[in-house]
CSV table of C-alpha atoms and ligand atoms in Angstrom, one decimal:
chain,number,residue,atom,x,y,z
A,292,UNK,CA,68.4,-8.4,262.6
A,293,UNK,CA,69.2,-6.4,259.9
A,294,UNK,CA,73.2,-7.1,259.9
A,295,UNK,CA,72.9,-10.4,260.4
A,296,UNK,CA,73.9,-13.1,258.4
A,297,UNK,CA,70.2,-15.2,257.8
A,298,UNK,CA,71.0,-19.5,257.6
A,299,UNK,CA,68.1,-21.9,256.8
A,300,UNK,CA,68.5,-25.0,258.7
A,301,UNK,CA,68.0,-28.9,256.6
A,302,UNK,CA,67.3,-31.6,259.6
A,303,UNK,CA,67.3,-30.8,263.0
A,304,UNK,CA,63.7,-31.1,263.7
A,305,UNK,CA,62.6,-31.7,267.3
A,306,UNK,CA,63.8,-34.8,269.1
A,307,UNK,CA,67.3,-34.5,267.4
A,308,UNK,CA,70.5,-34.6,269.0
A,309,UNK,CA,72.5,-32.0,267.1
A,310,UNK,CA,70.2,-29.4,265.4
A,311,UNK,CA,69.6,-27.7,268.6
A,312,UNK,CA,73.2,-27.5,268.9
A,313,UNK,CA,73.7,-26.2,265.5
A,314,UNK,CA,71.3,-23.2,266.7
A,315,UNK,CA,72.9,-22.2,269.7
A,316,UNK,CA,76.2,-22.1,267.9
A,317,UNK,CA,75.5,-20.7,264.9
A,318,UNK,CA,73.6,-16.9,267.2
A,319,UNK,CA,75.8,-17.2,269.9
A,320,UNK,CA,77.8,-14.3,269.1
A,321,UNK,CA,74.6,-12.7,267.5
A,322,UNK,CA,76.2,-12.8,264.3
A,323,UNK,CA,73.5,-15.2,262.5
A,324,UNK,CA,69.9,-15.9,262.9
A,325,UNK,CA,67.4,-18.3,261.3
A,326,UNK,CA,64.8,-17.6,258.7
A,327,UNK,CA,64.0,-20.7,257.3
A,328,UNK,CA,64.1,-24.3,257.5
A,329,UNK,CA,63.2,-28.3,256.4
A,330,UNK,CA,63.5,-29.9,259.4
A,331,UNK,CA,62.0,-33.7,258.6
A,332,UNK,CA,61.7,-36.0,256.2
A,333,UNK,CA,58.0,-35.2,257.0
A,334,UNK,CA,56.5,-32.4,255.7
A,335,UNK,CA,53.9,-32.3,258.9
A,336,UNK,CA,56.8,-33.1,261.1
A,337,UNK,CA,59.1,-30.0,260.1
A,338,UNK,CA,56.2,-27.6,259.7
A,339,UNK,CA,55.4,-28.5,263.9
A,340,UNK,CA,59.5,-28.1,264.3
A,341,UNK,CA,59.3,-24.7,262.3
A,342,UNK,CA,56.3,-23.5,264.5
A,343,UNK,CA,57.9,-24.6,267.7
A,344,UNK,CA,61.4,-22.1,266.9
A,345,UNK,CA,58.5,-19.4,266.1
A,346,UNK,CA,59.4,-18.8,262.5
A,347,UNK,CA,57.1,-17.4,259.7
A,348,UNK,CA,55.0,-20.5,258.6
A,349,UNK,CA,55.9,-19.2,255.2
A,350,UNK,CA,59.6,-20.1,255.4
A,351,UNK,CA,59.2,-23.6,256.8
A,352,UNK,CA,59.4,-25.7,254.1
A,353,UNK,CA,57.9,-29.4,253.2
A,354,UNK,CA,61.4,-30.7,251.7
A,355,UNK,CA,64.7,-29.0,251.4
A,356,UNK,CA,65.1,-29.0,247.5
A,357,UNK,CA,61.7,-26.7,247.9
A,358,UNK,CA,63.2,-24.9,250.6
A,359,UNK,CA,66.6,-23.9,248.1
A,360,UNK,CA,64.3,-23.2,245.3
A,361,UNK,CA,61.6,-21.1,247.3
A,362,UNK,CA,64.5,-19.1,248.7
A,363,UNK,CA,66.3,-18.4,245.9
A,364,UNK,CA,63.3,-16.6,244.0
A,365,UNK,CA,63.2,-13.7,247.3
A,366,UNK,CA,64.9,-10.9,247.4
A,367,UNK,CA,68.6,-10.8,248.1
A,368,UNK,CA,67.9,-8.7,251.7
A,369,UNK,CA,65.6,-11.2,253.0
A,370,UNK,CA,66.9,-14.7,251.8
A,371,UNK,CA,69.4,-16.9,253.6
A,372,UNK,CA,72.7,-17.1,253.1
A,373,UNK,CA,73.3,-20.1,254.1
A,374,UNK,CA,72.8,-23.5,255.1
A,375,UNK,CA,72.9,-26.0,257.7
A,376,UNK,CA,72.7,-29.2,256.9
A,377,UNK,CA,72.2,-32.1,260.3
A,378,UNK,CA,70.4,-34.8,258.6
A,379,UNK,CA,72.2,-38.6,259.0
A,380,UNK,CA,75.0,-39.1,256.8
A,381,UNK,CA,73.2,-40.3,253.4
A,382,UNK,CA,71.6,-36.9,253.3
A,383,UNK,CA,74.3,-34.6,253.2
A,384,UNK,CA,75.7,-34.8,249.4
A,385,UNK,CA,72.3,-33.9,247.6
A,386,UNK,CA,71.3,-30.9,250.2
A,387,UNK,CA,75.0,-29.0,249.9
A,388,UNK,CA,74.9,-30.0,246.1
A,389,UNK,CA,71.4,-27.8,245.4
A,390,UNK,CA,72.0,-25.4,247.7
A,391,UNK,CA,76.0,-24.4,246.1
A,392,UNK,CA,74.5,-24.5,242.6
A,393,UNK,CA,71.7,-22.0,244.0
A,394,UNK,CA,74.3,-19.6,245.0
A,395,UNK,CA,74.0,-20.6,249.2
A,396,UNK,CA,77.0,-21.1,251.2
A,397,UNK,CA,77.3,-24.3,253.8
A,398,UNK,CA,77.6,-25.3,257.0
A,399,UNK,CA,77.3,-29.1,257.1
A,400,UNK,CA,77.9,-31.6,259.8
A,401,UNK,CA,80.5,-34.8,259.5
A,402,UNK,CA,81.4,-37.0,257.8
A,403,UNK,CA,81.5,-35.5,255.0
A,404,UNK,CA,79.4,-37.5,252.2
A,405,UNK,CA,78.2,-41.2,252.4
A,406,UNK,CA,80.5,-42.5,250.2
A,407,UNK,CA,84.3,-40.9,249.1
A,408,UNK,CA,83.1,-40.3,245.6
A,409,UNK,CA,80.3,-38.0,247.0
A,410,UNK,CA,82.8,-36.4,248.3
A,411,UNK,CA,85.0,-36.0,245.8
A,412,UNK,CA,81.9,-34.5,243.7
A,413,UNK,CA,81.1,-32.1,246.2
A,414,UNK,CA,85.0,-30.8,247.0
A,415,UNK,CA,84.5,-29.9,242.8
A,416,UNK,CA,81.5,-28.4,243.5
A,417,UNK,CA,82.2,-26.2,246.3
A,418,UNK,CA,85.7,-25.5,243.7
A,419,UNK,CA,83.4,-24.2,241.1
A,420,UNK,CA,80.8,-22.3,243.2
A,421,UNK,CA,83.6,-20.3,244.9
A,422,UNK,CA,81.2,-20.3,248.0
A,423,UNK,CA,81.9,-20.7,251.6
A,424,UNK,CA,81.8,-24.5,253.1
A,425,UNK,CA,82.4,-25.5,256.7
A,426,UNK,CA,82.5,-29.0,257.9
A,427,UNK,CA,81.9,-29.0,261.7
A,428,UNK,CA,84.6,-31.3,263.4
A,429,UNK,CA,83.8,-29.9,266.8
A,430,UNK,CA,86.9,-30.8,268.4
A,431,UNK,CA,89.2,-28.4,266.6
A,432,UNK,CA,86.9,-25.5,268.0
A,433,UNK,CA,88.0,-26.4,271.8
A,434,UNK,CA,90.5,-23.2,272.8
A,435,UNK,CA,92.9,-26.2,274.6
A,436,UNK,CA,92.8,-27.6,271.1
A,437,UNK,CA,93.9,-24.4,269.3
A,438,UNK,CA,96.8,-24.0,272.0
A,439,UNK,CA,98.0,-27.9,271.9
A,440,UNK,CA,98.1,-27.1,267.8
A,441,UNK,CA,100.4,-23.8,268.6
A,442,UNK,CA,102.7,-25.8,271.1
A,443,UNK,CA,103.0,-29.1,268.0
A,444,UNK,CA,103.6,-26.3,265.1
A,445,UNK,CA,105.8,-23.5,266.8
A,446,UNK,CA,108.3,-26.5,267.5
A,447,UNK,CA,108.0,-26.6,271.0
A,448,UNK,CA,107.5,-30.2,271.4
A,449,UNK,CA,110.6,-30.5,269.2
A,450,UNK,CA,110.0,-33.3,266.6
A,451,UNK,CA,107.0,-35.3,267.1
A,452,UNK,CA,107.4,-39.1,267.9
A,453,UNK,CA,104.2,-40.3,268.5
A,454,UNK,CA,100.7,-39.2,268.2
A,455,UNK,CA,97.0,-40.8,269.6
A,456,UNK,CA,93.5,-40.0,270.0
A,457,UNK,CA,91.6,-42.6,272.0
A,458,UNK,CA,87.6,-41.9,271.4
A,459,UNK,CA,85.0,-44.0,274.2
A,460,UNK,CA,81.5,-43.9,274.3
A,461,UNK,CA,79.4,-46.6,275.9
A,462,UNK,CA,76.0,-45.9,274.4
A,463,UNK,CA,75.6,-48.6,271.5
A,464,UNK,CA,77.1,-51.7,274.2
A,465,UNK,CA,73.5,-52.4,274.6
A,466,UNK,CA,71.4,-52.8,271.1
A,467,UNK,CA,69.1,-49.7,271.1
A,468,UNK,CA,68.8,-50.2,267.7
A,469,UNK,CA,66.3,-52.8,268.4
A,470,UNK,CA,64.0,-50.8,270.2
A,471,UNK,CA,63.9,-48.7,267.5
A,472,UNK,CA,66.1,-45.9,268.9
A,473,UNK,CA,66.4,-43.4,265.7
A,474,UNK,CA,69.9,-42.5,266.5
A,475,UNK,CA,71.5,-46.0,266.9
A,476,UNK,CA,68.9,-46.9,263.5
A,477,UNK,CA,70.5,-45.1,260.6
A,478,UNK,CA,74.1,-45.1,262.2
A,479,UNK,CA,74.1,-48.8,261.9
A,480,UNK,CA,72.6,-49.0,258.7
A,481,UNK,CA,74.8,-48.9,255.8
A,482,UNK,CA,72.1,-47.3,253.7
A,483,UNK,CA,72.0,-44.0,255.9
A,484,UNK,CA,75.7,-44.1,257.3
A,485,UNK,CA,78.0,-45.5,255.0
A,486,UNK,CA,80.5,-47.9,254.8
A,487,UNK,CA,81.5,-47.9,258.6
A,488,UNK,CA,79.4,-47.2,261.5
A,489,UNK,CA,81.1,-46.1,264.5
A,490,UNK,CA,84.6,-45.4,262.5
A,491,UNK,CA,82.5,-42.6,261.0
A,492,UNK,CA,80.7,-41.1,263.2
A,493,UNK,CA,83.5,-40.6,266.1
A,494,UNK,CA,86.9,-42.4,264.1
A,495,UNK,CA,86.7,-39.3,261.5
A,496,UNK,CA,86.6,-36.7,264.4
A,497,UNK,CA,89.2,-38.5,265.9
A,498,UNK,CA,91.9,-38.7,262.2
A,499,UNK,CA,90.5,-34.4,261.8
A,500,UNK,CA,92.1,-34.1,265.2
A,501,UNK,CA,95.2,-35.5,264.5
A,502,UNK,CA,95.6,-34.0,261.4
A,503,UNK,CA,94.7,-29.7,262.8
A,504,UNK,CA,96.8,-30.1,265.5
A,505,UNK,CA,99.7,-31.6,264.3
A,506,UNK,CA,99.5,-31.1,260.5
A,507,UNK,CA,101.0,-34.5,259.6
A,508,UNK,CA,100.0,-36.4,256.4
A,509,UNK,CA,99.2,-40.4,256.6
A,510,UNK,CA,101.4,-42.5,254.9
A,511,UNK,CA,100.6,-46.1,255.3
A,512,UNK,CA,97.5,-47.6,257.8
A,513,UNK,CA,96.5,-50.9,259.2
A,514,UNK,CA,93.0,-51.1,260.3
A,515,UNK,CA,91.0,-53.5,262.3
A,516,UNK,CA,87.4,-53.1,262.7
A,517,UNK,CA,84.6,-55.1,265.2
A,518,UNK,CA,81.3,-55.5,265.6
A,519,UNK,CA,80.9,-56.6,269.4
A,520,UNK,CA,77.3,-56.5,269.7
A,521,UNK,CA,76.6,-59.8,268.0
A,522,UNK,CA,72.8,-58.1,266.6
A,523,UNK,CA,74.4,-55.4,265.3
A,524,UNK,CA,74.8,-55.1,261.2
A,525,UNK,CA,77.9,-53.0,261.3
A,526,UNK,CA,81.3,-51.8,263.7
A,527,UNK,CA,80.8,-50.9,266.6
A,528,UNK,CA,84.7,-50.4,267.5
A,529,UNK,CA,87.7,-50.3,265.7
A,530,UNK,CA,91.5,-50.0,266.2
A,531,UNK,CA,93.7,-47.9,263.2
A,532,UNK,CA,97.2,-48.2,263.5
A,533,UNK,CA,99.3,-45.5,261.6
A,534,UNK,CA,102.5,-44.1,259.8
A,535,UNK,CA,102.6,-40.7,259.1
A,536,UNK,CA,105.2,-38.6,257.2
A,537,UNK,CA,108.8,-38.8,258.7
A,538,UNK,CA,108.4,-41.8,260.6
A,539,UNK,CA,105.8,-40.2,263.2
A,540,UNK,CA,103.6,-43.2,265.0
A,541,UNK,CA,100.1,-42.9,265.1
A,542,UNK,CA,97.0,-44.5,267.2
A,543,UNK,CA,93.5,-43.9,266.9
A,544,UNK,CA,91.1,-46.5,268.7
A,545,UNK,CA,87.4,-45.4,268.9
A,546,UNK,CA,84.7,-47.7,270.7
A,547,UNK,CA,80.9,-47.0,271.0
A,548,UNK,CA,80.7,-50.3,273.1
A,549,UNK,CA,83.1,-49.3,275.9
A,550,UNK,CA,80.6,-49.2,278.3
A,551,UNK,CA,80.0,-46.4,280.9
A,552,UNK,CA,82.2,-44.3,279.0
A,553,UNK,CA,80.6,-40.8,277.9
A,554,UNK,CA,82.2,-38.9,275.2
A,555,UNK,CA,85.5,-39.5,276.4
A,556,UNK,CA,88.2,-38.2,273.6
A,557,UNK,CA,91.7,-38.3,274.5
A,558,UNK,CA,94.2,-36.2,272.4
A,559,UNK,CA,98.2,-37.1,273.2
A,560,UNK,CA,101.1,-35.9,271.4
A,561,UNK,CA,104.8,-36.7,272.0
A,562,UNK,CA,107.6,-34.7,270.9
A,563,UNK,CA,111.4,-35.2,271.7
A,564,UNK,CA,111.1,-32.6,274.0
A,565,UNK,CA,107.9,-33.1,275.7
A,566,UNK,CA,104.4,-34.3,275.0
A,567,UNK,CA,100.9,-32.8,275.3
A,568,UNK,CA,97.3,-34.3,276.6
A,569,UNK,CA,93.9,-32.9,276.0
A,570,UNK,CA,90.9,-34.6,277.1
A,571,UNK,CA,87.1,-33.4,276.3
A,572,UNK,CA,85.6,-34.4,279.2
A,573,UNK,CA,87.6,-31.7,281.1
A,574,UNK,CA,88.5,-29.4,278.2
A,575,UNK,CA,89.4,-26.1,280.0
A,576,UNK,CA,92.9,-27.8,280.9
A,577,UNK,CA,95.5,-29.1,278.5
A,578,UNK,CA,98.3,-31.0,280.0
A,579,UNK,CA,102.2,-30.5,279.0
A,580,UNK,CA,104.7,-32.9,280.2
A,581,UNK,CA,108.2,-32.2,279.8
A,582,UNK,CA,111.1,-34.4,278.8
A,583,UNK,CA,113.0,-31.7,281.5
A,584,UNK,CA,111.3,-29.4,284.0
A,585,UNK,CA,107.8,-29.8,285.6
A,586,UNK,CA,104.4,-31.0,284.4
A,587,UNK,CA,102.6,-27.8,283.0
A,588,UNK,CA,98.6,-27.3,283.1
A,589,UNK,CA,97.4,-24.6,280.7
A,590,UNK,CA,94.2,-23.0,281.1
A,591,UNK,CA,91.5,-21.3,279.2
A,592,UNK,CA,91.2,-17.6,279.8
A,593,UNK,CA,94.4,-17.9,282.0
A,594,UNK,CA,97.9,-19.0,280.5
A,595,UNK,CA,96.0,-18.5,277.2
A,596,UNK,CA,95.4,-14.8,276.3
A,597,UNK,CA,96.2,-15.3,272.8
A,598,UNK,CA,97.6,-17.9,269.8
A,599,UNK,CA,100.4,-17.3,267.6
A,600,UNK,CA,100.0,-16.3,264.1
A,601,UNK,CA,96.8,-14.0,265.2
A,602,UNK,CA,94.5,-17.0,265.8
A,603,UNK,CA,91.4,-16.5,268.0
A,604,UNK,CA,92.3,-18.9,271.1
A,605,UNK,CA,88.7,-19.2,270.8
A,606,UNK,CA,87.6,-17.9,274.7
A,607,UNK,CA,84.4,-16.0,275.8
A,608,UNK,CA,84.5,-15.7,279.8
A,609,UNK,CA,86.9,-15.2,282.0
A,610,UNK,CA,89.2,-17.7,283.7
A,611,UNK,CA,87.5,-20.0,285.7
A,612,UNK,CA,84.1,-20.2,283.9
A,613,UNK,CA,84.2,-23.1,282.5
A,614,UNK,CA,83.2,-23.1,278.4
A,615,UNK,CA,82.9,-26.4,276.5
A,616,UNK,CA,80.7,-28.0,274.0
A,617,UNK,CA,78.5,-25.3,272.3
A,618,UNK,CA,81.5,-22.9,272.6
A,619,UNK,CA,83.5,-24.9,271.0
A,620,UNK,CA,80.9,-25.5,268.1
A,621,UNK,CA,80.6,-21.5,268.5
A,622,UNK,CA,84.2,-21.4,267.6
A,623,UNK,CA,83.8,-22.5,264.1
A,624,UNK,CA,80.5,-20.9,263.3
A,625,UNK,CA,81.9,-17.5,264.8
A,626,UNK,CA,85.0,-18.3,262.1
A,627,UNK,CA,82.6,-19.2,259.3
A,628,UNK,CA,80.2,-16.2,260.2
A,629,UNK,CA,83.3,-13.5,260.0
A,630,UNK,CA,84.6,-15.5,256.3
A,631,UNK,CA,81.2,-14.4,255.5
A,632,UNK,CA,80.5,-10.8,257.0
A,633,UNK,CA,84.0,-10.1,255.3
A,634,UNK,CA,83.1,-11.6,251.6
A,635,UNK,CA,79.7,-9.5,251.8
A,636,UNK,CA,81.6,-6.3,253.1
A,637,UNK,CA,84.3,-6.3,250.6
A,638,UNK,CA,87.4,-7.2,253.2
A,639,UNK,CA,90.2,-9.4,252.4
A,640,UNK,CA,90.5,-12.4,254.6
A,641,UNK,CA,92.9,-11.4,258.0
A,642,UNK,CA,96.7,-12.8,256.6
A,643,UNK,CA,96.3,-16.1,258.7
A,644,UNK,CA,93.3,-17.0,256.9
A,645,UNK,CA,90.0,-18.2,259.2
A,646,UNK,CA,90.2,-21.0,261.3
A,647,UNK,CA,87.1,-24.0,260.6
A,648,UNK,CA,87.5,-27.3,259.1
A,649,UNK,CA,86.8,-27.4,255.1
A,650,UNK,CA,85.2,-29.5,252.2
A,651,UNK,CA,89.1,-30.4,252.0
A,652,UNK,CA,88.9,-31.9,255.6
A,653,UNK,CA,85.5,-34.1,254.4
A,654,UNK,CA,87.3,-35.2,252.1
A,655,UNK,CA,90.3,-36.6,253.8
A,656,UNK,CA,88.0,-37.9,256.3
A,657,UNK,CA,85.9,-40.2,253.4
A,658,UNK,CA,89.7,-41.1,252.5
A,659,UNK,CA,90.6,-42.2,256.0
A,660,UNK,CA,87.2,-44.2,256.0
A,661,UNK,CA,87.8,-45.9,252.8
A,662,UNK,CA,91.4,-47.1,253.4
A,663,UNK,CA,90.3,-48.1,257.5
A,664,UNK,CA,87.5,-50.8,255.5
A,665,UNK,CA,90.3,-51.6,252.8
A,666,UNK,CA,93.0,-52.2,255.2
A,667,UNK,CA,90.2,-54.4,257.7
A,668,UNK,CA,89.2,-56.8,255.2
A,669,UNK,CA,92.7,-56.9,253.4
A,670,UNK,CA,95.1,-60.1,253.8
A,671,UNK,CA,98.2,-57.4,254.2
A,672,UNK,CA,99.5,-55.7,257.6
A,673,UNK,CA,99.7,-52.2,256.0
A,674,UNK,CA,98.4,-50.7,253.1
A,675,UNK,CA,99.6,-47.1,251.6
A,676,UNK,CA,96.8,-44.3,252.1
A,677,UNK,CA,98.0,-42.0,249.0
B,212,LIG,N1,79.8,-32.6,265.1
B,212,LIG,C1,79.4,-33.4,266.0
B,212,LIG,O1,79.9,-33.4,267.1
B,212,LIG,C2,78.2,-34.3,265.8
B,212,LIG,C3,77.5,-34.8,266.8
B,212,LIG,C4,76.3,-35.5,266.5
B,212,LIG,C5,75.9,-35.8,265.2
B,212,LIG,N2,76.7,-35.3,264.2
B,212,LIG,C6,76.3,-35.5,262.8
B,212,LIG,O2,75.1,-34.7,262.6
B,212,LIG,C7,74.2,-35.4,261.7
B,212,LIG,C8,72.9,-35.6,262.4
B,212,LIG,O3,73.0,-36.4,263.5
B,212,LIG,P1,71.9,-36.4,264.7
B,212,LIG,O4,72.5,-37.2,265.8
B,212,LIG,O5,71.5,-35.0,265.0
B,212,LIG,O6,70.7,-37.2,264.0
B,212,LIG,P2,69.2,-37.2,264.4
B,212,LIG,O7,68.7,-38.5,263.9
B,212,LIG,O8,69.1,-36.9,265.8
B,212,LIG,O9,68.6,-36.0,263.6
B,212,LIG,C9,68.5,-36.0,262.2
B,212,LIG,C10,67.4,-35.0,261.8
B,212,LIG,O10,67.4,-35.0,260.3
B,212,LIG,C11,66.0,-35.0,260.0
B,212,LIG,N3,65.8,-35.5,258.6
B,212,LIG,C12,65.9,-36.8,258.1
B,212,LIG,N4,65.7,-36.8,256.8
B,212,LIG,C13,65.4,-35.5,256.4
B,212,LIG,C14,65.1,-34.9,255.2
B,212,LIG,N5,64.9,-35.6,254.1
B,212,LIG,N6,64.9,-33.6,255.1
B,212,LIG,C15,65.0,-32.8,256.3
B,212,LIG,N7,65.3,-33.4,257.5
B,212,LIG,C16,65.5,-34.7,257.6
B,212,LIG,C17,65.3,-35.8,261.0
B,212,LIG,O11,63.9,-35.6,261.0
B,212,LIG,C18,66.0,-35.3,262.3
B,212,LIG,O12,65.4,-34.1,262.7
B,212,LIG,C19,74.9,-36.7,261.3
B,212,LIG,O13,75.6,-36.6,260.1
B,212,LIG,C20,75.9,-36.9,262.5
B,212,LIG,O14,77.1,-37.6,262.1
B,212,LIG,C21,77.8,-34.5,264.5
């Protein structure tokens, strides 16, 4: 205990999907542990959530502005350092705001903010503070992910033509919403969400993908968003057409109505030379088609020992053991942890830098959100993104 970095968690009280998640990232490489927490809305509610994940009744806190205050006043050796923040979407801004002016660093989930001007706000914030933030697009922590990023920037693909993510889930084609299903509740409820439903819960995943692997900047978007479920207050499904800088083609179609479909995200990339497919569902292979030669299939802990430019490739076990979702949330975490272990010991960051999504990335993500809901409900085909 005594070297490791201490976080307080905000949310992720029991019954919740991605708390849990949060905790077996954040200590899987025994570099973090947690002291504290808010877990609910209700003060009752977190203190049985705090109790449950054994912590000193003392540091389980009725509200997270209490929580900030209360462990600000103790002593540097035994406060937090940071937090995580897995409440829904409307309860992100106000948590990371308190807890940066209080001096804590911040782990916080996507998207970003409710609204782009939240976000804005908070990018200035984090500015000012000069503290650590980490926004956790899963996806980009997927060792498959890291290499299909290596094979786009080292050129090896040769100029990229064409570049997609489709993102299926099934779980909203019924209306669970109506039977009071707390997930489906504030997701489709502008109030909690946002201004888009299912674009920003799986759409800004799927434009953070695009943009670590391949590094291109939007240009101009054409959005069109649905609402299939004929109950339902908000999308449900949406298709984005894109241009991105030099003429590159882009796709991103996301659906929380295709039904039977689990979390099925599909990366593809096409270059002159070849192109590149990643799929989560079976996320220990990445596939590379080539414009000449044979169909390549890389694999973690096998044809990927190591990433160019000194990058972790982001691998535990040994070939053939197959790693996926908590790893991959692992990967930023173990990124964010080692930013932090550094600052505290004095080091200067390795030359590549550390590898997990920023405030920056929130902030394009809001962006992307705003222009997909200006582009749906505009008369024109395209609209610029700048
Ligand atoms: N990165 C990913 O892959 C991923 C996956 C799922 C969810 N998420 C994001 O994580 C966030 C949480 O999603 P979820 O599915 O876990 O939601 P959830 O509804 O399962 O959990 C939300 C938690 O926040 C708590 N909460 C609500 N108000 C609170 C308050 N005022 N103070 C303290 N706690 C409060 C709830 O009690 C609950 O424990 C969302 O922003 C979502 O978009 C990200």
């Amino acid at each position: 205990m005594e070297n490791k970095l201490k976080y307080g968690m905000i949310g992720g009280g029991t019954g919740s999907f991605i708390g849990p998640v949060h905790r077996m990232a954040a200590e899987l490489d025994g570099m973090a542990q947690l002291v504290c927490g808010a877990f609910s809305s209700d003060p009752g509610r977190s203190s049985a959530s705090g109790k449950e994940l054994g912590l000193d009744p003392a540091r389980i806190y009725p509200d997270f502005r209490t929580m900030i205050t209360s462990e600000r006043e103790l002593p540097e050796e035994s406060r937090m350092d940071f937090v995580v923040i897995v409440t829904p979407n409307h309860l992100h801004y106000e948590p990371a705001r308190i807890a940066l002016e209080n001096g804590f660093h911040v782990v916080c989930d996507k998207p970003l903010t409710r609204t782009l001007q939240e976000a804005v706000a908070l990018g200035e914030t984090v500015k000012k503070s000069g503290l650590l933030f980490a926004l956790t697009h899963t996806y980009t922590g997927y060792p498959m992910v890291k290499k299909a990023r290596e094979l786009v920037r080292s050129g090896a693909l040769g100029r990229i033509h064409k570049v997609m993510v489709t993102y299926l889930q099934g779980w909203l084609s019924s209306y669970p919403e109506g039977s009071g299903q707390k997930q489906a509740l504030w997701r489709t409820d502008p109030r909690y969400t946002g201004k888009t439903s299912t674009m920003g819960d799986i759409g800004t995943h799927a434009e953070n993908l695009i943009s670590y692997v391949s590094g291109l900047k939007i240009q101009e978007i054409s959005a069109q968003l649905n609402t299939l479920i004929k109950e339902r207050k908000m999308d449900d499904d949406g298709s984005v057409m894109l241009r991105y800088e030099d003429g590159v083609a882009g796709a991103i179609l996301v659906s929380q109505v295709a039904t039977g479909e689990e979390n099925n995200v599909t990366l593809r990339i096409y270059g002159e030379k070849g192109g590149l497919e990643w799929n989560q569902m079976e996320p220990n292979s990445l596939i590379v088609r080539w414009e000449e030669g044979p169909m390549e299939v890389y694999r973690t802990g096998v044809s990927v020992r190591s990433i160019t430019g000194g990058y972790d490739p982001g691998n535990r076990l040994p070939s053939g053991h197959p790693e996926g979702f908590i790893e991959a949330f692992a990967n930023i975490y173990k990124q964010f942890e080692q930013a932090l272990l550094d600052r505290k010991a004095g080091k200067s960051p390795p030359p590549h830098g550390y590898d997990f999504p920023t405030v920056e990335d929130g902030i394009q993500g809001m962006k992307f959100l705003e222009k997909v809901v200006e582009s749906s409900r505009s008369e024109k085909k395209w609209i610029t993104f700048t």
